[in-house]
Each structure stands twice: as structure tokens, then as C-alpha cells.
Amino acid sequence: MEKFYQYLLSAADFTEGEARIIVSHFEKTELGKGDFFIKQGQYCKKVAFVIEGALLYFENVKGEEKVCDFAFENDWISQYKSLINNVPSELNIQALEKTILFKVGREELEKLKQVVPKMNNFQASIVEYNFIKSANRASNLANLTAKERYVKEISANSKLTQRVPQYYLASYLGIKPQSLSRIRSEID
Amino acid sequence: MEKFYQYLLSAADFTEGEARIIVSHFEKTELGKGDFFIKQGQYCKKVAFVIEGALLYFENVKGEEKVCDFAFENDWISQYKSLINNVPSELNIQALEKTILFKVGREELEKLKQVVPKMNNFQASIVEYNFIKSANRASNLANLTAKERYVKEISANSKLTQRVPQYYLASYLGIKPQSLSRIRSEID
């Protein structure tokens, strides 16, 4: 709980009292490597904060696993499209390694917002952060070469090369694993 | 004002009183064809609702205009990355035709949220909508062929073929204008 509490104090302007209340609405949970936070087709009804671990967002497109995002320590995870519109999730979120989360259900989160109204703005800022991230990814995919995308992504987040299998990273970059190997050998 | 007021009543659970207050914080403005709502390098300090018209989001990448989004009637526009993080805008938002907007400055919007707290959730839902839209675009760019992207985008929004010049649509789809012509001749 302590890490999550400290994060809340540092990430937003919550008072110590508010941070304690927020923490009390969340539940600690652990995923083993390969476990799913949400599976494609299920309704996503929760949001979680990653204390430690790494997760993969992917969709099955024409029988292939297509990676669209990752999450690590201090990231928030959810399948917002499913959560917000109450439709089945188009994505899987799966743990790449042992992962510790603090999760909250949608209804519990709404109750929490009544008690700590600042949570509204805080949640908005998380969605905004994810929006900017996905807009950047779309822009990179449309406008940059594979090599430029690789360089940009790994300079922004070195965890991608350290903790993510190469074929997942290739899928995220929209290229074949062998193209990624070639790019890496050119750069390193 | 009437259209904006009716939109507020239908799009969210605002009371008539709240909708009147919201409208009173916004200012009507008109853009001629080719006018800019925001230019690359400027700080975006406002959000606007489109009453009528069409707008183009694009960035200059290596001397080329790269289109990343469009907006039409009943869309909200802003360059959120610039607005939220207070950094220069990486994008231009330009009117494709005569456009009528209701705009509000960032500070005025914050004041409005104090008076009508529901605006917090409403604004969050707009950002969430844009987030889902850009996540879809990224997924389409990474996983679909140009033809599949074209079919998917125009079935979701027929305005794209009716009101957007073909070279802008090609850029949005991440393809050359001649590829788009070929795809259209195959389909039509």
C-alpha cells in the first residue's frame, strides 16, 4: 500500500487524508506471468495501478497477436473503450512478468469520486495521458520509417528493450521481427 | 446559441439551467475556409465546439503536410497535448470550409467547472472519445491494409468522402493519393 500511497501524494495534489481514502477503495492483486487482466470479448469493469511488473496490450487480428501498448510500474491500466461504453473488450491485457496491481471496480470508483472529488480531474489526466500516447503512436505509424519509430520509442522508454520480448516490440512497431533485428544490428 | 444549447441537453445530463450557464461562458466565432484555429508552434489555450463546418488536423513532417484527424459538426476541437502540458502545438487545425465554433479559453473553462461541476465528467468523456478514436487509428495503421483502412474509415464517417479533398484523406490513411484513387476505383 505504501508505494501506491506515496505515488498519490507525488503525482497529484492529494492531501494525506485523501490519499489514505483512495488507497482504502483499492484492492491489491497479483498476476503471474501470462495471467490476464482482461481478455478480448470480456467486459472490462475495472481500473488498476501497476506497483510492479509489466503488461502487454494486444488484439487478435486475423489470427495474429497484434501488440498495441505496454504498461509498467506507475502506469494505470484499463480497457477504456470497454469500460466507458460498456461494450466487450477488443483487447487483451496480459502480464509479461509477475505483476502487482491495485485495482478498483467501476462502481467503487464512482463512489470514491463522490468522497474525493479531485479524483475526477485525476482520472481525466490519466485518460488524457493515454490519449496523447496513442495519438503519438498513430502519428509515428503514419509518418515515420520503422527505424525512426524504433529509435523514438526506445529513447522514450528503455524498458521496451530491457523487458519486452523482441517479437512483441516488433508487433508494437508494426514491423516483422526480422526487420527489427536488422534495425537493431544497424544501430547497436 | 440554440444549436449548442440543444446539443448540451441531448449529449449529457445537464439541466436547462446548467446548459444556459455553459453557453454563456462560450463565445461564438467564425473561421473562413483556410483560416487556422491553431498553428503549429503556438500554445493552444482554448477548446471549441463545432456548430457547422469541417476542420483538418495536420502536422508538418519533413516539409510535408501529414493529416492526422478531421472534425465536423458536433465535434469538439483542441490540441490537447499543448493545452494540457502547456507546450507548443505540434499540429495545425485549419478550416476546410466556412466553420462556426463556440470557443472557451482554458481559464474560463476552469471557472465554469467550479460553477457546473458536471463539466468535469463531460470534458473527461470528450477526451475519452478522442482517446478511443486515436487508439483505433493507430490500430488500423498497424494492422490493416490501406484498402481495409479506407473501407473502415468511410463506413464510420461518410463525410470523409463527401467533404474532404482526396489528398487529405490519402494522407490521413497513410497512403499516396494515387493509391487512394486505385482503391476507390476498385471499390466503387
Coordinates of N, CA, C and O in Angstrom, one line a residue, chain A residues 9 16 19 22 32-33 37 42 47 63-65 85 88 97 116 123 134 142-143 147 149 152 161 163 175-176:
Chain A
L9 N 0.5 10.9 -3.4 CA 1.0 12.2 -2.9 C 1.8 12.9 -3.9 O 1.8 14.2 -4.0
E16 N -2.8 14.0 2.5 CA -2.5 12.7 3.1 C -3.8 12.0 3.4 O -4.0 10.8 3.2
A19 N -5.4 10.7 0.1 CA -4.6 9.6 -0.4 C -5.0 8.3 0.4 O -5.1 7.2 -0.2
I22 N -8.3 7.1 -0.8 CA -8.2 6.5 -2.2 C -7.7 5.1 -2.0 O -8.3 4.1 -2.5
G32 N 0.3 -13.6 -12.2 CA 1.5 -14.4 -12.5 C 1.9 -14.1 -14.0 O 1.0 -13.6 -14.7
K33 N 3.1 -14.4 -14.4 CA 3.4 -14.3 -15.8 C 2.5 -15.0 -16.7 O 2.2 -16.2 -16.5
F37 N -5.3 -9.6 -17.3 CA -6.1 -8.6 -16.5 C -7.4 -8.5 -17.2 O -8.4 -8.4 -16.5
Q42 N -14.4 -10.0 -23.1 CA -15.0 -9.8 -21.8 C -15.3 -8.3 -21.6 O -14.8 -7.4 -22.3
V47 N -10.2 -0.6 -13.2 CA -9.1 0.2 -13.5 C -8.0 -0.2 -12.5 O -8.4 -0.5 -11.3
G63 N -6.2 -13.9 -36.6 CA -5.4 -15.0 -36.0 C -4.0 -14.6 -35.5 O -3.3 -15.4 -35.0
E64 N -3.7 -13.3 -35.7 CA -2.3 -12.9 -35.2 C -2.5 -12.0 -34.0 O -3.4 -11.3 -33.9
E65 N -1.5 -12.1 -33.1 CA -1.5 -11.2 -31.9 C -0.8 -9.9 -32.3 O 0.4 -9.9 -32.7
N85 N -17.8 2.6 -22.6 CA -19.0 2.4 -23.5 C -19.8 1.1 -23.1 O -20.8 0.8 -23.8
P88 N -17.9 -5.2 -25.2 CA -16.9 -6.2 -25.0 C -15.5 -5.6 -25.3 O -15.4 -4.8 -26.3
E97 N 5.3 -10.5 -16.9 CA 6.1 -11.0 -15.8 C 5.2 -10.9 -14.5 O 4.1 -10.4 -14.6
V116 N -14.0 11.9 -2.8 CA -12.8 12.7 -3.1 C -13.0 13.3 -4.5 O -12.5 12.7 -5.5
Q123 N -8.5 11.3 -12.7 CA -8.8 10.3 -13.7 C -8.7 10.9 -15.2 O -8.2 10.3 -16.1
S134 N -1.5 7.5 -27.5 CA -1.9 6.8 -28.6 C -2.0 7.7 -29.9 O -1.7 7.2 -31.0
A142 N 2.0 6.5 -39.0 CA 1.7 7.1 -40.3 C 2.8 7.8 -41.0 O 2.9 7.9 -42.2
N143 N 3.7 8.4 -40.2 CA 4.7 9.4 -40.7 C 6.2 9.0 -40.6 O 7.0 9.6 -41.3
K147 N 12.6 2.4 -38.7 CA 13.8 2.7 -37.9 C 13.6 3.9 -37.0 O 14.0 3.9 -35.8
R149 N 10.8 5.0 -35.9 CA 9.8 4.6 -34.8 C 10.6 3.9 -33.7 O 10.3 4.2 -32.5
K152 N 12.7 6.4 -31.7 CA 11.9 7.3 -30.9 C 11.3 6.5 -29.7 O 11.3 7.1 -28.6
T161 N 13.2 -2.3 -24.5 CA 14.2 -3.2 -25.0 C 14.7 -4.1 -23.8 O 15.2 -5.2 -24.1
R163 N 12.8 -5.3 -21.1 CA 11.9 -6.2 -20.5 C 10.8 -6.8 -21.4 O 9.9 -7.5 -21.0
I175 N 6.1 -3.8 -37.5 CA 7.1 -4.4 -38.4 C 7.3 -5.9 -38.1 O 6.9 -6.4 -37.0
K176 N 8.0 -6.6 -39.0 CA 8.3 -8.0 -38.8 C 9.5 -8.2 -37.8 O 10.4 -7.3 -37.8

